[in-house]
Short mmCIF file of C-alpha atoms in Angstrom, two decimals:
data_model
loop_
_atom_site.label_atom_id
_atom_site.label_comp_id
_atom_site.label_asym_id
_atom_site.label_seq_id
_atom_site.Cartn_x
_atom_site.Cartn_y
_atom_site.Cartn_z
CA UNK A 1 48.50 51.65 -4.94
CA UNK A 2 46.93 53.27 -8.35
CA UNK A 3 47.34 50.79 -11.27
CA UNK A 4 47.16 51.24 -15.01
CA UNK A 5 43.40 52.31 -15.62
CA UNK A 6 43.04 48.88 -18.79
CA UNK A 7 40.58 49.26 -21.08
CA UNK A 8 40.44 53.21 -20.72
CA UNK A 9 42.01 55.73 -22.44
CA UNK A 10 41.47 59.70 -22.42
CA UNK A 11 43.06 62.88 -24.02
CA UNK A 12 43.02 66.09 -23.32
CA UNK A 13 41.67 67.92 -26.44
CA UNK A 14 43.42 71.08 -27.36
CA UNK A 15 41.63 73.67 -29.30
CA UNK A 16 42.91 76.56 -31.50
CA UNK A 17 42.53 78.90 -29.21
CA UNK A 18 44.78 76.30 -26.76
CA UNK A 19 41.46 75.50 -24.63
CA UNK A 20 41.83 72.52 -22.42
CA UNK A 21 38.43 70.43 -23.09
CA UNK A 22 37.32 67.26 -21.24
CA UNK A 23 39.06 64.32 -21.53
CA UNK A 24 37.39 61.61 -24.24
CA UNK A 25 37.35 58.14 -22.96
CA UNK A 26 37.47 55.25 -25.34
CA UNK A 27 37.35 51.08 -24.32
CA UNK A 28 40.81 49.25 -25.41
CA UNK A 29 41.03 45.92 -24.37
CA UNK A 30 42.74 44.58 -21.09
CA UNK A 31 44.30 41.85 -23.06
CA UNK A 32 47.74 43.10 -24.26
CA UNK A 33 48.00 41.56 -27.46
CA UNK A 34 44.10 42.46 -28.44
CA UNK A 35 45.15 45.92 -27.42
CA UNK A 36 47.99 46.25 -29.52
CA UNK A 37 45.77 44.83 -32.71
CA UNK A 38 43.07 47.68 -31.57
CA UNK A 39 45.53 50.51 -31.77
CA UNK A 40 47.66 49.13 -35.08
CA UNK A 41 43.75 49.29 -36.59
CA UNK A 42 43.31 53.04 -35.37
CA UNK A 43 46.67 53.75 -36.74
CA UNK A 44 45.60 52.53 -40.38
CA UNK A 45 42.79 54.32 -39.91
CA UNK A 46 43.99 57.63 -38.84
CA UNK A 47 46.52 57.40 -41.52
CA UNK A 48 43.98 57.11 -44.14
CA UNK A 49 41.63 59.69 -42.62
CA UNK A 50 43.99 62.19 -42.27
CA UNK A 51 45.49 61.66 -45.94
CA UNK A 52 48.88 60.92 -44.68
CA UNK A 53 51.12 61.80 -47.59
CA UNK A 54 54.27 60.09 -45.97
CA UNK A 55 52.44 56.43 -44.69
CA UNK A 56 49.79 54.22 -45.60
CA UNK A 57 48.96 50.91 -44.47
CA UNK A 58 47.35 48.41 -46.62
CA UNK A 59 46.93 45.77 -44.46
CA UNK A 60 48.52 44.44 -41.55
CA UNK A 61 49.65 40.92 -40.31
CA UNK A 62 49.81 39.36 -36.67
CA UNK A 63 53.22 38.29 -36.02
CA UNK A 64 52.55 36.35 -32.46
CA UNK A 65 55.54 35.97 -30.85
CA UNK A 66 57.41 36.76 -33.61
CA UNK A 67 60.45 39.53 -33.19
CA UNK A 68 58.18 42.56 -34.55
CA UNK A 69 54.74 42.89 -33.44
CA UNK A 70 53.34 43.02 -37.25
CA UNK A 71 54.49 42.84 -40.63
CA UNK A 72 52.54 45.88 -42.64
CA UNK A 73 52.26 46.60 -46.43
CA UNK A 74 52.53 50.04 -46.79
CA UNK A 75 52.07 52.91 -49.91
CA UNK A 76 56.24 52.33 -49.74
CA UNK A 77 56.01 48.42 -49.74
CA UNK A 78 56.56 45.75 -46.97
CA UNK A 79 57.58 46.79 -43.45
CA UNK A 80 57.40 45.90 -40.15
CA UNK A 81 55.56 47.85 -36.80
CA UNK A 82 57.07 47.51 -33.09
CA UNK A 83 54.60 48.68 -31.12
CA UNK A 84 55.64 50.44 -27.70
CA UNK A 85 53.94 52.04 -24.75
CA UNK A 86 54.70 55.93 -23.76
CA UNK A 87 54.18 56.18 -19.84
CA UNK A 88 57.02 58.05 -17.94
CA UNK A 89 57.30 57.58 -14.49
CA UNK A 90 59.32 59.18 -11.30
CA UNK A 91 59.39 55.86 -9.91
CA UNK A 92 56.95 53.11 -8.73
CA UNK A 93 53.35 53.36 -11.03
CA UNK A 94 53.47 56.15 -13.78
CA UNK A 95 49.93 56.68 -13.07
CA UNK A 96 50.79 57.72 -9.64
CA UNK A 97 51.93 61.04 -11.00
CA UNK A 98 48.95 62.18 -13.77
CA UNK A 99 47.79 65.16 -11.44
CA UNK A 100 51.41 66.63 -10.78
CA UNK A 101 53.82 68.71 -12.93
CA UNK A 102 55.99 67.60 -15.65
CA UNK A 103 59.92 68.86 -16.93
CA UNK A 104 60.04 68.66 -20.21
CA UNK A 105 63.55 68.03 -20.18
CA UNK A 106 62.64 64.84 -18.37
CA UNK A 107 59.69 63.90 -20.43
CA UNK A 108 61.96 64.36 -23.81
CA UNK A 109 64.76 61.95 -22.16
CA UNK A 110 61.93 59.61 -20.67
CA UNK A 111 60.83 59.56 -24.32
CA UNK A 112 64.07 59.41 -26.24
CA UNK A 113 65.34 56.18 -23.48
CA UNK A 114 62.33 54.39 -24.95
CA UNK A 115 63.34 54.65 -28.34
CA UNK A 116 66.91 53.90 -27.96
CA UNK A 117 66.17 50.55 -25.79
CA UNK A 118 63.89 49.57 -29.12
CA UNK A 119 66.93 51.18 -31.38
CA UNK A 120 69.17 48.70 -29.64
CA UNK A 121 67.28 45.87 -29.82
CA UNK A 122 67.91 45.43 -33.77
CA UNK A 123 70.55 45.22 -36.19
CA UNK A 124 71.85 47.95 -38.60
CA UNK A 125 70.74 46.36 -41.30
CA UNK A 126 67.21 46.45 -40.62
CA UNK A 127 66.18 49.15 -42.23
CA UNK A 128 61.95 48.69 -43.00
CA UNK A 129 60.52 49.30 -39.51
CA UNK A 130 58.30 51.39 -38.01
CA UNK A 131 58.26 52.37 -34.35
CA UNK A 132 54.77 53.21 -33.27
CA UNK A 133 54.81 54.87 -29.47
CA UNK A 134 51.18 54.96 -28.13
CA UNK A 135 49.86 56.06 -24.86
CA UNK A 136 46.78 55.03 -22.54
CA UNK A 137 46.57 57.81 -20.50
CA UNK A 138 45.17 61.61 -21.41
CA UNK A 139 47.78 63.13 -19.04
CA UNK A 140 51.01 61.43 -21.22
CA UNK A 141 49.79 63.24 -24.68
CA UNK A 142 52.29 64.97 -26.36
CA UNK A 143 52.03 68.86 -27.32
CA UNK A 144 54.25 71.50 -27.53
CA UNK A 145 56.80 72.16 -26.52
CA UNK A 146 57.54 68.67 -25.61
CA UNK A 147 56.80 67.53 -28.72
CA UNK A 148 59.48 70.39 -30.41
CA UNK A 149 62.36 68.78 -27.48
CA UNK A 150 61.68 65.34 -28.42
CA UNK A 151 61.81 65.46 -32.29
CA UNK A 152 65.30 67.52 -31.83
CA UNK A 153 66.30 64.80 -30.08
CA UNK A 154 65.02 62.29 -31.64
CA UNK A 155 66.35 63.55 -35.27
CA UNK A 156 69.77 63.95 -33.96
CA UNK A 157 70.87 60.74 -33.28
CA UNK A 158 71.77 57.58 -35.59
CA UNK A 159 68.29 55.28 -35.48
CA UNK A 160 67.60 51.99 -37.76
CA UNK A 161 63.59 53.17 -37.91
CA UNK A 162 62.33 54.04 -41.17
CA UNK A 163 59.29 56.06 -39.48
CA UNK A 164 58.86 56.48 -35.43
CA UNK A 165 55.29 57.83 -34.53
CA UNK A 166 53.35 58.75 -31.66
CA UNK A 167 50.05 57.77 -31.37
CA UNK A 168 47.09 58.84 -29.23
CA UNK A 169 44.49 56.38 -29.93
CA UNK A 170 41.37 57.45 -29.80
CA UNK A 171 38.93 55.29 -32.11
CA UNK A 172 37.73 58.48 -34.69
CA UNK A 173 39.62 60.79 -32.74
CA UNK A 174 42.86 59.56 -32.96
CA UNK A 175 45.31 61.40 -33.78
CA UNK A 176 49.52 60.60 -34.89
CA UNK A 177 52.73 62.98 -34.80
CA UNK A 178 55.51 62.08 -36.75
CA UNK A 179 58.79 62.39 -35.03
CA UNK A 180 61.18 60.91 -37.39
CA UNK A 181 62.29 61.80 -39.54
CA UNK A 182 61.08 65.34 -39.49
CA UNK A 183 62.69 69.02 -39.93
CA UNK A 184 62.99 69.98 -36.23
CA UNK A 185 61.95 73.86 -35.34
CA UNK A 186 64.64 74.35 -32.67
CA UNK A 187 67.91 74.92 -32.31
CA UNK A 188 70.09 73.96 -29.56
CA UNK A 189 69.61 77.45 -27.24
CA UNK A 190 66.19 76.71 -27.81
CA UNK A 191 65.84 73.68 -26.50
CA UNK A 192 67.72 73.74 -23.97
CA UNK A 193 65.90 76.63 -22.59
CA UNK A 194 62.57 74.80 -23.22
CA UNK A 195 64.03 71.72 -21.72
CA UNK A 196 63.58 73.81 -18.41
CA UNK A 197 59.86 74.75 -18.36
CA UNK A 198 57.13 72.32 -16.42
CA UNK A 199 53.55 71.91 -17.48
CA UNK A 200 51.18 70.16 -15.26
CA UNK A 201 49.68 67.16 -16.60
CA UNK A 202 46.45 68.16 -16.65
CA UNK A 203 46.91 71.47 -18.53
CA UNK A 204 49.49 70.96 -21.05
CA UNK A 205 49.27 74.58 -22.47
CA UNK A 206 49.96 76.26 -18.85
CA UNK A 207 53.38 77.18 -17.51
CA UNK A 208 54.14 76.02 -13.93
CA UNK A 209 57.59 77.46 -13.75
CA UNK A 210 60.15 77.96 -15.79
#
């Protein structure tokens, strides 16, 4: 039975002219924890080399076993970072599924269960965390129009986050989208007709059906 590919990570790059390139492979550690402190790092990093206007991080902290993964100073002051992993699945391994199709519709709601289980897991008045959603696998990246479902989603509902991200990392590559709180670009006819197209995994940019 496939199991999670540790210590790998690809991404399907996406040109301007919406070419599909190779995928880029980068080493993350096997060991959860050291894993989560390598991505956190390429966060800060991206954030600063992509002269985030809206985030910074200053430094970060370790929290252990703490109830959030790290306690952050940020351009905004102190905060906190729960770190969570982005891998939908049809049942049994999500990996199982990375040369098939996708719905977007089920993607968005695969996406937008995650958040609401984290959502859930803290009190109202929390108010100074940040949700970081990361993947490990090229074929889970997020591009339009997924990305256009799950931010309509995503903005429409009551969350305690101050900031939820996702997060390919990708050592100099990587790359973040914000997803809330943004100005969505849809309107409900529009997504739900877009909540009806499939992609394949492998081709993000390609209609399968619609």
């Amino acid at each position: 039975m496939p199991k999670k590919p540790k210590g790998t990570d690809g991404f399907v790059i996406l040109s301007s002219h919406n070419n599909v390139g190779g995928p880029v492979e980068i080493q993350l550690s096997s060991n959860k924890r050291e894993r989560e402190i390598e991505i956190i790092s390429m966060f800060q990093s991206s954030l600063e080399r992509w002269d985030s206007k809206i985030l910074r991080i200053l430094d970060f902290k370790d929290n252990d076993e703490s109830d959030y993964d790290f306690s952050v100073n940020t351009n905004d002051g102190p905060a906190f970072v729960e770190l969570t992993e982005f891998a939908p699945s049809r049942g049994g391994s999500p990996y199982n599924n990375t040369d098939q199709i996708y719905n977007v519709g089920d993607m968005a709601d695969q996406f937008k269960s995650l958040v609401d289980k984290k959502n859930s897991h803290y009190s109202r008045g929390e108010r100074n965390i940040i949700l970081l959603v990361y993947h490990t696998h090229f074929a889970f990246a997020i591009e339009r129009p997924l990305l256009d479902v799950i931010r309509f989603d995503i903005n429409r509902q009551n969350t305690i986050f101050k900031y939820v991200y996702f997060f390919s990392p990708l050592g100099s590559g990587s790359s973040f989208r914000l997803i809330y709180p943004c100005d969505f670009t849809i309107d409900v006819v529009n997504a739900i007709a877009l909540r009806k197209k499939c992609y394949s995994f492998s081709n993000p940019t390609e209609v399968i059906e619609e």
